[in-house]
């Protein structure tokens, strides 16, 4: 261990650099990356740390910062599945803003096209009702100290349910694995 001069890269920047190298150098046709972040960080220029995600597909954009469809199609032939999972979206005042940033990234790099099987998975034990999910995801700005309340149905909630929902003008699926009260 030694002290380095200057600042060091953050978690998001480092993992995105690594993913870029893995894709660019074709190190593997299957990459798994996990990142544990405390929260979405705002940067001094008014952006946030999700800007580092753009590094991953650095070879797939042209001089005008537009996606090159042929490059994305070529990549999709090697790497078909892209799963992004976000846990504890209600545990931070930037949780929904983080999800919105991931959604913009998926849209910007056209990860729902070109043959990719892209899924954004949101997990949160605090959200167990479709009404609360819709209410929580309807606003993507920072909202500190947000509390959602709705009256629970008198009937017992089944242990496993699924419901369709629309998010970002696309079909989404809510799977509720109810374990309350836990035993």
C-alpha atoms as one frame of an Amber mdcrd trajectory, in Angstrom:
protein
   0.000   0.000   0.000   1.325   3.405  -0.911   0.013   6.901  -1.116  -0.593
   8.166  -4.614  -0.331  11.765  -5.721  -3.573  13.457  -6.682  -7.091  12.108
  -6.448  -8.160   8.570  -7.107 -11.013   7.272  -9.210 -14.279   6.542  -7.507
 -16.068   3.206  -7.513 -18.342   3.983 -10.461 -15.541   5.420 -12.589 -13.255
   2.452 -11.917 -15.843  -0.227 -12.671 -16.885   1.528 -15.887 -13.245   1.757
 -17.003 -12.907  -1.978 -16.363 -16.062  -2.804 -18.313 -14.850  -0.694 -21.229
 -11.555  -2.597 -21.337 -13.397  -5.930 -21.130 -15.614  -4.999 -24.084 -12.976
  -3.180 -26.134 -10.318  -5.886 -25.803 -12.950  -8.647 -26.117 -11.640 -10.320
 -22.979 -14.824 -12.342 -22.617 -18.293 -12.787 -24.061 -19.711 -12.776 -20.535
 -18.970  -9.959 -18.110 -20.360  -9.600 -14.614 -19.838  -6.383 -12.700 -21.184
  -5.536  -9.277 -21.048  -2.124  -7.684 -22.082  -1.243  -4.162 -22.716   2.489
  -3.883 -23.851   4.405  -0.849 -25.906   6.815  -2.962 -26.038   8.781  -6.182
 -23.413  11.510  -5.933 -23.886  14.936  -7.454 -20.815  16.368  -9.186 -19.528
  19.940  -9.080 -20.812  20.650 -12.608 -24.421  19.790 -11.691 -24.330  16.245
 -13.091 -23.969  13.006 -11.198 -21.657  10.016 -11.043 -23.761   8.032 -13.529
 -21.955   9.980 -16.269 -19.207   7.367 -15.867 -21.535   4.773 -17.423 -20.907
   6.400 -20.812 -17.324   5.080 -20.665 -18.550   1.492 -20.993 -19.602   1.943
 -24.607 -16.960   4.514 -25.546 -16.152   2.668 -28.785 -19.795   2.614 -29.828
 -20.267   6.361 -30.349 -19.087   8.673 -33.117 -17.497  12.126 -32.976 -20.936
  13.707 -32.506 -21.524  11.475 -29.434 -24.215   9.484 -31.260 -24.499   5.700
 -31.032 -23.180   3.746 -34.027 -25.926   1.131 -34.600 -23.635  -1.272 -36.491
 -21.221  -1.358 -33.533 -24.034  -2.002 -31.061 -25.385  -4.810 -33.264 -21.921
  -6.359 -33.427 -21.635  -6.166 -29.639 -25.105  -7.697 -29.186 -23.934 -10.733
 -31.153 -21.253 -11.322 -28.494 -23.019 -10.106 -25.366 -26.775 -10.584 -25.477
 -27.932 -10.127 -21.891 -27.595  -6.896 -19.921 -29.144  -6.958 -16.454 -28.955
  -3.905 -14.226 -30.194  -4.330 -10.669 -30.874  -1.515  -8.229 -31.634  -2.349
  -4.621 -33.078  -0.142  -1.888 -34.445   2.565  -4.148 -36.398   4.094  -1.254
 -33.465   4.108   1.137 -31.905   7.252  -0.333 -33.278  10.616  -1.411 -31.628
  10.038  -4.827 -32.928   6.487  -5.348 -35.524   7.313  -7.978 -33.100   9.789
  -9.609 -30.605   6.897  -9.815 -33.210   4.741 -11.579 -34.022   7.617 -13.941
 -30.295   7.994 -14.735 -30.005   4.267 -15.506 -33.081   4.548 -17.740 -31.518
   7.488 -19.638 -28.297   5.468 -20.060 -30.215   2.466 -21.475 -32.107   4.769
 -23.830 -29.003   6.741 -24.894 -27.051   3.623 -25.848 -30.110   1.946 -27.389
 -29.787  -1.093 -25.148 -33.392  -2.096 -25.817 -32.586  -2.434 -29.517 -29.982
  -4.136 -31.707 -30.660  -7.608 -30.265 -29.853  -6.950 -26.597 -31.945  -8.550
 -23.869 -31.803  -5.696 -21.361 -33.605  -5.764 -18.037 -33.632  -3.176 -15.263
 -34.467  -4.889 -11.984 -35.537  -2.763  -9.026 -35.674  -4.448  -5.645 -36.886
  -2.858  -2.437 -38.442  -4.485   0.589 -40.080  -1.182   1.555 -42.365  -1.097
  -1.473 -45.007  -3.814  -1.361 -48.065  -2.278  -2.979 -48.587  -1.307  -6.628
 -50.074   2.034  -5.637 -46.950   2.896  -3.646 -44.674   1.754  -6.489 -46.493
   3.971  -8.954 -46.499   6.901  -6.518 -42.790   6.490  -5.755 -41.632   6.137
  -9.369 -43.792   8.954 -10.728 -41.360  11.647  -9.528 -37.640  11.327 -10.289
 -36.284  14.422  -8.532 -34.439  14.318  -5.224 -36.981  14.157  -2.428 -35.425
  13.819   1.014 -37.453  12.373   3.864 -40.127  10.973   1.568 -42.664   8.721
   3.300 -45.410   6.845   1.475 -48.544   5.756   3.179 -51.578   3.894   1.987
 -54.190   1.904   3.794 -53.605  -1.819   3.455 -56.409  -4.010   2.252 -58.215
  -5.875   4.996 -57.525  -9.176   3.269 -54.247 -11.009   3.646 -51.755 -10.224
   0.877 -50.792 -13.443  -0.934 -47.164 -14.578  -0.589 -46.393 -14.193  -4.299
 -48.104 -11.902  -6.804 -47.288 -10.329 -10.117 -48.826  -7.309 -11.807 -48.086
  -5.429 -14.991 -47.120  -1.783 -14.740 -45.975   0.833 -17.217 -42.611   2.495
 -16.641 -40.957   4.854 -19.121 -43.732   4.028 -21.619 -42.780   0.356 -21.565
 -44.372  -2.696 -20.023 -42.922  -3.601 -16.641 -43.649  -6.422 -14.258 -44.020
  -6.089 -10.488 -43.275  -9.286  -8.600 -44.141  -9.049  -4.925 -42.703 -11.774
  -2.727 -44.548 -10.950   0.469 -42.969 -12.211   3.651 -44.790  -9.989   6.129
 -44.980 -10.687   8.919 -41.745 -12.626   8.734 -41.532 -15.815  10.689
